[in-house]
Every structure is written in structure tokens, then in C-alpha cells.
C-alpha positions as a printed NumPy array, in Angstrom:
array([[ 26.943,  -0.607,  12.432],
       [ 27.204,  -2.349,  15.541],
       [ 26.029,  -6.254,  14.923],
       [ 23.041,  -5.669,  16.945],
       [ 21.581,  -2.475,  14.963],
       [ 22.676,  -4.885,  12.093],
       [ 20.307,  -7.739,  13.018],
       [ 17.654,  -5.449,  13.689],
       [ 18.204,  -3.761,  10.062],
       [ 18.288,  -7.485,   8.579],
       [ 14.769,  -8.589,  10.434],
       [ 13.252,  -5.129,   9.329],
       [ 14.149,  -5.905,   5.907],
       [ 12.906,  -9.67 ,   6.758],
       [  9.368,  -8.344,   8.196],
       [  9.19 ,  -6.091,   4.8  ],
       [  9.524,  -9.056,   2.395],
       [  6.976, -11.413,   4.578],
       [  4.306,  -8.541,   4.634],
       [  5.201,  -8.213,   0.654],
       [  4.911, -12.179,  -0.033],
       [  1.781, -12.205,   2.414],
       [ -0.123,  -9.911,   1.27 ],
       [  0.514, -10.751,  -2.771],
       [  0.428, -14.75 ,  -2.322],
       [ -3.179, -14.039,  -0.371],
       [ -4.3  , -11.974,  -2.832],
       [ -3.534, -14.098,  -5.636],
       [ -5.522, -16.972,  -4.216],
       [ -8.412, -14.62 ,  -2.725],
       [ -8.736, -13.949,  -6.59 ],
       [ -7.394, -16.594,  -8.331],
       [ -9.563, -16.69 , -11.576],
       [ -8.576, -13.483, -12.049],
       [ -4.84 , -14.297, -11.487],
       [ -5.004, -16.86 , -13.527],
       [ -6.453, -15.132, -16.4  ],
       [ -4.196, -12.239, -16.363],
       [ -1.452, -14.566, -16.601],
       [ -2.821, -16.581, -19.231],
       [ -3.149, -12.887, -21.178],
       [  0.7  , -12.516, -21.209],
       [  2.479, -13.836, -24.24 ],
       [  5.77 , -14.739, -22.665],
       [  3.807, -16.929, -19.358],
       [  0.781, -17.897, -21.88 ],
       [  2.377, -21.938, -22.3  ],
       [  2.956, -22.083, -18.909],
       [  0.44 , -20.003, -17.621],
       [ -1.722, -22.706, -15.185],
       [  1.599, -24.001, -14.008],
       [  2.856, -20.74 , -12.773],
       [ -0.899, -19.513, -11.36 ],
       [ -0.865, -22.851,  -9.068],
       [  2.543, -22.836,  -8.1  ],
       [  3.496, -18.6  ,  -7.492],
       [  0.935, -17.987,  -4.366],
       [  2.88 , -21.047,  -3.165],
       [  6.514, -20.118,  -3.487],
       [  6.087, -16.657,  -2.336],
       [  4.367, -18.652,   0.612],
       [  7.437, -21.001,   0.875],
       [  9.938, -17.937,   1.007],
       [  7.733, -16.663,   3.737],
       [  8.592, -19.853,   5.976],
       [ 12.033, -19.292,   4.821],
       [ 12.136, -15.888,   6.302],
       [ 10.727, -16.333,   9.319],
       [ 12.883, -19.411,  10.846],
       [ 16.372, -17.641,  11.446],
       [ 18.486, -20.44 ,  10.443],
       [ 17.085, -20.398,   6.796],
       [ 16.764, -16.56 ,   6.732],
       [ 20.225, -16.603,   4.493],
       [ 18.435, -18.861,   1.76 ],
       [ 14.748, -16.649,   2.362],
       [ 16.901, -13.876,   1.267],
       [ 17.986, -15.269,  -1.574],
       [ 14.92 , -16.429,  -2.747],
       [ 13.417, -13.382,  -2.179],
       [ 16.385, -11.348,  -4.301],
       [ 16.325, -13.839,  -7.16 ],
       [ 11.87 , -14.012,  -7.285],
       [ 12.513, -10.039,  -7.073],
       [ 14.651, -10.282, -10.081],
       [ 12.567, -12.164, -11.849],
       [  9.698, -10.315, -11.869],
       [ 11.588,  -7.479, -12.532],
       [ 12.719,  -9.12 , -15.801],
       [  9.164,  -9.984, -17.   ],
       [  8.089,  -6.445, -16.376],
       [ 10.878,  -4.958, -18.538],
       [ 10.257,  -7.756, -21.209],
       [  6.57 ,  -6.823, -20.973],
       [  7.417,  -2.94 , -21.905],
       [  9.7  ,  -4.009, -24.477],
       [  7.128,  -5.815, -26.141],
       [  3.915,  -5.418, -24.897],
       [  2.422,  -2.388, -22.592],
       [ -0.919,  -3.242, -22.459],
       [ -0.713,  -6.607, -20.433],
       [ -2.672,  -6.192, -17.301],
       [ -0.707,  -6.981, -13.81 ],
       [ -1.264, -10.032, -12.12 ],
       [  0.756,  -9.233,  -9.055],
       [ -2.277,  -9.428,  -6.289],
       [ -4.053,  -6.608,  -4.103],
       [ -3.017,  -2.853,  -4.469],
       [  0.325,  -3.818,  -6.017],
       [ -1.577,  -4.058,  -9.509],
       [ -2.897,  -0.447,  -9.352],
       [  0.781,   0.377,  -9.67 ],
       [  1.951,   1.623, -13.174],
       [  4.928,  -0.3  , -15.125],
       [  7.337,   1.917, -14.18 ],
       [  6.531,   2.058, -10.846],
       [  6.843,  -1.704, -10.611],
       [  9.964,  -1.481, -11.651],
       [ 11.427,   1.354,  -9.274],
       [  9.417,  -1.286,  -6.234],
       [ 10.935,  -4.094,  -7.063],
       [ 14.51 ,  -2.248,  -7.682],
       [ 14.08 ,  -0.791,  -3.973],
       [ 13.133,  -4.972,  -3.006],
       [ 15.809,  -5.969,  -5.006],
       [ 18.437,  -3.463,  -3.054],
       [ 17.365,  -4.587,   0.254],
       [ 17.707,  -8.144,  -0.252],
       [ 21.235,  -7.258,  -1.834],
       [ 21.742,  -5.174,   1.143],
       [ 20.172,  -8.269,   3.961],
       [ 21.979, -10.189,   2.102],
       [ 25.489,  -8.817,   2.636],
       [ 24.529,  -8.424,   6.5  ],
       [ 23.011, -11.344,   7.335],
       [ 26.543, -13.474,   5.788],
       [ 28.341, -10.956,   7.791],
       [ 26.461, -11.286,  11.008],
       [ 27.05 , -15.313,  10.495],
       [ 30.614, -15.337,   9.796],
       [ 31.136, -13.266,  12.98 ],
       [ 29.191, -16.218,  14.747],
       [ 31.424, -18.116,  13.295],
       [ 34.568, -16.78 ,  14.068],
       [ 33.135, -16.344,  17.706],
       [ 32.287, -19.964,  17.935],
       [ 35.607, -20.898,  16.737],
       [ 37.543, -18.75 ,  18.835],
       [ 35.326, -20.591,  22.033],
       [ 35.438, -23.623,  21.28 ],
       [ 39.362, -23.692,  19.89 ],
       [ 41.295, -25.75 ,  22.532],
       [ 44.081, -24.265,  24.579],
       [ 47.809, -25.325,  23.15 ]])
């Protein structure tokens, strides 16, 4: 694939993550009381539910900022990758220990079944991994080009 097409592809993935995290972060804040109560019902998160409920929407917004700034995009993609793995691990643990926990995802995403969540998250994990690989390749190509341009003639 040509560099311009690769760049367009990573930008499309980045936009998907920006939409996802803006949407879920805003949904959590708009229904904060419900979100906080749902987190508190989780046997895994109950001891730290207050902190997670307060921090999670803002973490999602922080990832959006990282993704929106081109020089920080790779960090944002790594953060997206990690948080989606954490969300998926949480869902799998909930399926293992207790299937009756409400979803605290925010917005229409909470209408998904747990299995649909795993599929949804897995797709986003794969998209993040692909975007990371492409972004690293693009960054390495830029570094090589700059090294070639700035290399003194002997």
C-alpha cells in the first residue's frame, strides 16, 4: 500500500477511536449517577468504583486528545489498544464470574450483549494494532527520509 493510503487508513481508524471515546465518555458523564451505580455493582470494581467512575470518562477524553494531535497519535493508539484490552479482559472476567452485571459502557453500546461486546472490542483491538504498525512504519519512513536529506555529503 502506498504511504498516502496507509496514512489515510490510520486516520480513518483514529477517527473511529475518537468517535468511540468521545461518545462513551460523554454518555458516561451525562448519566454519571447511573454509570457510578453500575460500576459499584461489579464485584471486581466495587472497592475502587468511585475512583474508576470519576477517572474513566476523563481518560477516554485524554486518549481523544492524544489521537487528535499528530505527533502524539502513536501514544494515543497505544492507549486505545491498552484500554480496549482492559475492557475486554474485564468483560471476560465478568462472564466467568457473574453474568448478571449491567453494562456501564455508555450510550447505545450498553445495548450489546456481553458476547457482542467481546466481538466489538476485539475488532477495535485489531484496528488499533494495525494502526500502530502502520503509524510506526510511516514514522520510520519519515525518519529515514529526514536522515537522508540532512546527511552531509562526503
